[in-house]
mmCIF file of C-alpha atoms in Angstrom:
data_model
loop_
_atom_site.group_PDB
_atom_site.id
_atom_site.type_symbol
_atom_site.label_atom_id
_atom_site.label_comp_id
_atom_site.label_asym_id
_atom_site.label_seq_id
_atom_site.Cartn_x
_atom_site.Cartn_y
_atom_site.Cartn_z
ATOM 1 C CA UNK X 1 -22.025 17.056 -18.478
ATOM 2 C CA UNK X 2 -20.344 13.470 -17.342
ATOM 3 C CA UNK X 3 -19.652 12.438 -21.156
ATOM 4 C CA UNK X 4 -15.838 11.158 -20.157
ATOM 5 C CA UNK X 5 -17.482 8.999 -17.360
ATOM 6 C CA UNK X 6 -20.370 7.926 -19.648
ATOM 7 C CA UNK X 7 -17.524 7.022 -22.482
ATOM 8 C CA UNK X 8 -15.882 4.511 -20.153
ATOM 9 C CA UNK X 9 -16.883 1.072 -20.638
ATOM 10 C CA UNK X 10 -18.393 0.097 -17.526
ATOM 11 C CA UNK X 11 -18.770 -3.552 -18.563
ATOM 12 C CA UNK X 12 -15.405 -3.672 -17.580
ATOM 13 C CA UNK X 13 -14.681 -5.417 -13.937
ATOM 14 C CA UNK X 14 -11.402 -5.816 -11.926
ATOM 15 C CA UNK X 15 -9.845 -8.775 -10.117
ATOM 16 C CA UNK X 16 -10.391 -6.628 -7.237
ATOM 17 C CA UNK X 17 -14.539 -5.661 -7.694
ATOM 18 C CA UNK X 18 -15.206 -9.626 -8.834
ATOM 19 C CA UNK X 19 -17.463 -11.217 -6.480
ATOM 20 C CA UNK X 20 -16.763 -14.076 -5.127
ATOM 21 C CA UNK X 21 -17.538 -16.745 -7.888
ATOM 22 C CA UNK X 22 -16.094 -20.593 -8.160
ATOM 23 C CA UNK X 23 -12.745 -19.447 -9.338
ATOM 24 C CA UNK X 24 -11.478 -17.491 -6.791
ATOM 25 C CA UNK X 25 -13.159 -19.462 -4.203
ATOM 26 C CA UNK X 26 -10.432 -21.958 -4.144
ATOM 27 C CA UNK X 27 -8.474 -18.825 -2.958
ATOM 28 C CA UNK X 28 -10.674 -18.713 0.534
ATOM 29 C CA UNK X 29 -8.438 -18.039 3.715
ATOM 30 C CA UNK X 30 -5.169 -17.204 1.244
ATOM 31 C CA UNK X 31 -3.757 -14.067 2.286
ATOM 32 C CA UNK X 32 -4.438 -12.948 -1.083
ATOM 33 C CA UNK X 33 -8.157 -12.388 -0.334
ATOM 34 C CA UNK X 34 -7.400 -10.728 2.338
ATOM 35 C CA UNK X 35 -5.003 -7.961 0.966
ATOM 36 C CA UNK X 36 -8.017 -7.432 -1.502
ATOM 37 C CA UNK X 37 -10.343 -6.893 1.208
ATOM 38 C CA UNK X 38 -8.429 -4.656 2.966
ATOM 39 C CA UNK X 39 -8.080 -2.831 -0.539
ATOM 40 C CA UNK X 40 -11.775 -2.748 -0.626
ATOM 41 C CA UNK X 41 -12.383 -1.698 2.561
ATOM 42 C CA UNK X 42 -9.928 1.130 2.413
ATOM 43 C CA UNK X 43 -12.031 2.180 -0.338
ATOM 44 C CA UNK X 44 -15.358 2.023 1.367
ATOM 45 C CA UNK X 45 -14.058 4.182 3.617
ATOM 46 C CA UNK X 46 -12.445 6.884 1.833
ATOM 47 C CA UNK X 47 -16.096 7.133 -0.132
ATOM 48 C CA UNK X 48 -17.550 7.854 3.459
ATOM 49 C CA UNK X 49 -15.406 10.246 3.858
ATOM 50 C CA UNK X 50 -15.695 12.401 0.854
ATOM 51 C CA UNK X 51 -19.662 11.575 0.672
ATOM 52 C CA UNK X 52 -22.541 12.396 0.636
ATOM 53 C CA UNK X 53 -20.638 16.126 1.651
ATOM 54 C CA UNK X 54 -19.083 16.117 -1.784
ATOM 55 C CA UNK X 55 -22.924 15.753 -3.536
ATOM 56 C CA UNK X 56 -24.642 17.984 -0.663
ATOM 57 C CA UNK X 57 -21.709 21.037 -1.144
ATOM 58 C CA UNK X 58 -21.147 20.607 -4.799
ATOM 59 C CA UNK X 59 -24.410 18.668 -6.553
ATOM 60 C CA UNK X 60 -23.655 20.072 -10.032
ATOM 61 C CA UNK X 61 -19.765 18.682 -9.670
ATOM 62 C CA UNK X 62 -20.916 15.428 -7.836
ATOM 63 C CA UNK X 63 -24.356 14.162 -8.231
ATOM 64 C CA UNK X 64 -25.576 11.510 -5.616
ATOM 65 C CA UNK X 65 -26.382 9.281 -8.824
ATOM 66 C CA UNK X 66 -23.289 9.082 -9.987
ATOM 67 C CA UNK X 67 -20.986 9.029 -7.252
ATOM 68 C CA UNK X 68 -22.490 5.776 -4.946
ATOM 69 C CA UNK X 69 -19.812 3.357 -3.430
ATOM 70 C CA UNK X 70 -20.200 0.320 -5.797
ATOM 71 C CA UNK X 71 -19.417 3.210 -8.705
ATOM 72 C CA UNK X 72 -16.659 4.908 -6.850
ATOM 73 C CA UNK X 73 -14.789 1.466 -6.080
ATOM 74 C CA UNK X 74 -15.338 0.578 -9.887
ATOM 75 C CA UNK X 75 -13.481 4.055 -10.815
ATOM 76 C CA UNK X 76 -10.646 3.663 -8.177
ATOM 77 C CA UNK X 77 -10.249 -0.414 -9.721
ATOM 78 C CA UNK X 78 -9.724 1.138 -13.184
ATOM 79 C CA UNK X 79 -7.345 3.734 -11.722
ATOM 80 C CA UNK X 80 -5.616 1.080 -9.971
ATOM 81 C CA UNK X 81 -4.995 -0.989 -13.193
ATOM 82 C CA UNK X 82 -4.005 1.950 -15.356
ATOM 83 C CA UNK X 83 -1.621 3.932 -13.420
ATOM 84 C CA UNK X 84 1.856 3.133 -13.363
ATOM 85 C CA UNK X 85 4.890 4.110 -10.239
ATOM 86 C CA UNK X 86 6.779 6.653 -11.264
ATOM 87 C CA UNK X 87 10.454 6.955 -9.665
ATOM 88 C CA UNK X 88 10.675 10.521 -8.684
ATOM 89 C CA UNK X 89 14.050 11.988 -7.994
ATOM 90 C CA UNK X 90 14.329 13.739 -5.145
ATOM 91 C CA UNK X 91 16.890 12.137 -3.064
ATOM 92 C CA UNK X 92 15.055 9.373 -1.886
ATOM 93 C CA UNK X 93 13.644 6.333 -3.217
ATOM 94 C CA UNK X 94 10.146 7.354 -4.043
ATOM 95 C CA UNK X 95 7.267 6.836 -6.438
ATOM 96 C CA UNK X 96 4.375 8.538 -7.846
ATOM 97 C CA UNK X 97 1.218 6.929 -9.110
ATOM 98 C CA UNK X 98 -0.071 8.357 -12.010
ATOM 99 C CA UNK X 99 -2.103 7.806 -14.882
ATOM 100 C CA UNK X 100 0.088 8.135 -18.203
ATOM 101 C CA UNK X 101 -1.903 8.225 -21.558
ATOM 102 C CA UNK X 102 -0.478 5.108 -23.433
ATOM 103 C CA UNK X 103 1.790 3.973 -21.118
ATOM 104 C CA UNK X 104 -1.067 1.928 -19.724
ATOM 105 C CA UNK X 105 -1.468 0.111 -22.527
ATOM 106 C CA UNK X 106 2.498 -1.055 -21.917
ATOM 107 C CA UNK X 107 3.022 -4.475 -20.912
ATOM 108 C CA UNK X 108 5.446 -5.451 -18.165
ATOM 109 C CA UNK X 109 8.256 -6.911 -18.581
ATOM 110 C CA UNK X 110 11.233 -6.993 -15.011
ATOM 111 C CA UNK X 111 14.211 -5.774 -17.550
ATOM 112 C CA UNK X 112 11.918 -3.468 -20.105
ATOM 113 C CA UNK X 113 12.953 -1.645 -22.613
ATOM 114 C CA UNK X 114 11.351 2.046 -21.938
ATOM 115 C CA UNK X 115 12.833 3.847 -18.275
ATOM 116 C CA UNK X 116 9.732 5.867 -17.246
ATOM 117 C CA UNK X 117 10.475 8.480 -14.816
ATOM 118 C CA UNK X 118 9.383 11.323 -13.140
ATOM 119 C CA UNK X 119 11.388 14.942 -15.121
ATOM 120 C CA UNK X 120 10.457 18.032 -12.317
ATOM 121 C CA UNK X 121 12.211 20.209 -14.274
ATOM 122 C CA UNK X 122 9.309 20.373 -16.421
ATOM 123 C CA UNK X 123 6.900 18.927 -14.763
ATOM 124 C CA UNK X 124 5.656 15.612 -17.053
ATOM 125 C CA UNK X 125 6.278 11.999 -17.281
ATOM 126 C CA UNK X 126 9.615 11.176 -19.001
ATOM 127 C CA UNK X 127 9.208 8.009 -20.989
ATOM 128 C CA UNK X 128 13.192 7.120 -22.359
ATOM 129 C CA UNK X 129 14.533 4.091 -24.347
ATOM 130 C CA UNK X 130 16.741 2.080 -22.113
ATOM 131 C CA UNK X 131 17.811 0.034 -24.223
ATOM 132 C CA UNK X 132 17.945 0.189 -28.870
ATOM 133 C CA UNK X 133 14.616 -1.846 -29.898
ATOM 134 C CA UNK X 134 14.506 -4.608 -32.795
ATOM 135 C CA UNK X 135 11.925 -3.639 -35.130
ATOM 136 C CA UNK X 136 8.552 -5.953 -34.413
ATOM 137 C CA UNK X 137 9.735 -6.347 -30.824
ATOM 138 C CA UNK X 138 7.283 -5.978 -27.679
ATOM 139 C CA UNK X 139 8.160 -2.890 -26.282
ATOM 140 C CA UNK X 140 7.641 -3.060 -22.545
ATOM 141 C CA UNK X 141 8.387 -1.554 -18.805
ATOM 142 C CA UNK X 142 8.567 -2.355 -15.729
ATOM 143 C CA UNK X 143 5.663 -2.596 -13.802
ATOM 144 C CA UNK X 144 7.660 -2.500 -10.153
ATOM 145 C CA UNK X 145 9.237 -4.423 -8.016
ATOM 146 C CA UNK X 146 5.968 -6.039 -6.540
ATOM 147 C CA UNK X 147 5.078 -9.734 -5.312
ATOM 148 C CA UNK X 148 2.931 -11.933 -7.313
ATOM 149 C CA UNK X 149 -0.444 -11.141 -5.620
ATOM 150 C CA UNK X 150 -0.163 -7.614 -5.601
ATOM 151 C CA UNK X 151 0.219 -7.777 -9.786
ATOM 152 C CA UNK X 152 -2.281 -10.098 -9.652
ATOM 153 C CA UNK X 153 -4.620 -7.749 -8.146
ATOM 154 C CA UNK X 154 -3.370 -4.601 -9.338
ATOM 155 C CA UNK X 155 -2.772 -5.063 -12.902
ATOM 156 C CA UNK X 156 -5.289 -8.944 -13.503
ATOM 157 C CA UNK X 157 -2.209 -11.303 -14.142
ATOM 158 C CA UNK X 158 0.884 -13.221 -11.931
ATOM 159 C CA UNK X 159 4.169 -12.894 -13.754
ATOM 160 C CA UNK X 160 5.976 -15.932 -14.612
ATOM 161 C CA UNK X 161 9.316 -16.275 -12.337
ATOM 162 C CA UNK X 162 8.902 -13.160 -10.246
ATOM 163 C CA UNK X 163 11.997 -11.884 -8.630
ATOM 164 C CA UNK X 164 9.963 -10.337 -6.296
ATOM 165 C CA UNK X 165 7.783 -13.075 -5.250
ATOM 166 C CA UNK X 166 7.212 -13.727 -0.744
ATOM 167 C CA UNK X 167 5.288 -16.013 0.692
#
């Protein structure tokens, strides 16, 4: 029974999946169609390598059907958009993407209000205030410290002054 992957709305595209229409052709030979077709491509390949042995081995688990490239770089897009870095502590500077029910529907903000972390001790996402909150305010976190055309691709908007930005 697929009835989670059935649930999702798969009228839903990505900056990433778009084809190329009128609107992002203006963004020919940028650098930032590039970096999505490597993105893409890295994902075409890592569905060659898990199928079609996946469906052959396990056909109950992983039906041909279901699993095809265009559908598999449609899951990993949504994946993309939802998960957030999370700083692990373990010496070094390191993150973890994960998918965090709710936190996903967060918006990002460079100085947020919520530290989201990594707790080992017992194993979950930690999800603090940093900061008190004003009742009716936007509670938001901080996406990463990521230039403008990875957000843009990753998460479907470019931040206004971006620390972060390169060129």
């Amino acid at each position: 029974n697929h009835s989670i992957i059935h649930s999702l709305d798969h009228s839903i595209t990505h900056s990433l999946t778009r084809s190329i229409n009128r609107s992002i052709k203006s963004l020919q030979g940028s650098n930032l169609l590039g970096f999505r077709d490597t993105v893409l491509n890295g994902w075409t390949d890592q569905h060659r390598a898990l199928f079609p042995s996946l469906s052959v081995d396990f056909p109950e688990l992983f039906p041909a059907e279901h699993f095809g490239v265009a559908k598999f770089v449609w899951a990993l897009a949504i994946c993309w958009s939802r998960a957030a870095d999370v700083p692990v502590n373990n010496g070094g500077k390191r993150d973890m993407r994960l998918l965090v029910p709710l936190l996903d529907m967060g918006n990002h903000g460079y100085n947020g209000a919520l530290k989201v972390r990594w707790d080992a001790k017992r194993a979950m996402v930690r999800v603090d205030a940093a900061s008190r909150f004003r009742t009716g305010s936007e509670i938001r976190f901080s996406y990463g410290d990521k230039p403008s055309q990875y957000m843009l691709l990753q998460y479907g908007f470019v931040p206004m002054n971006n620390p972060f930005e390169c060129v």
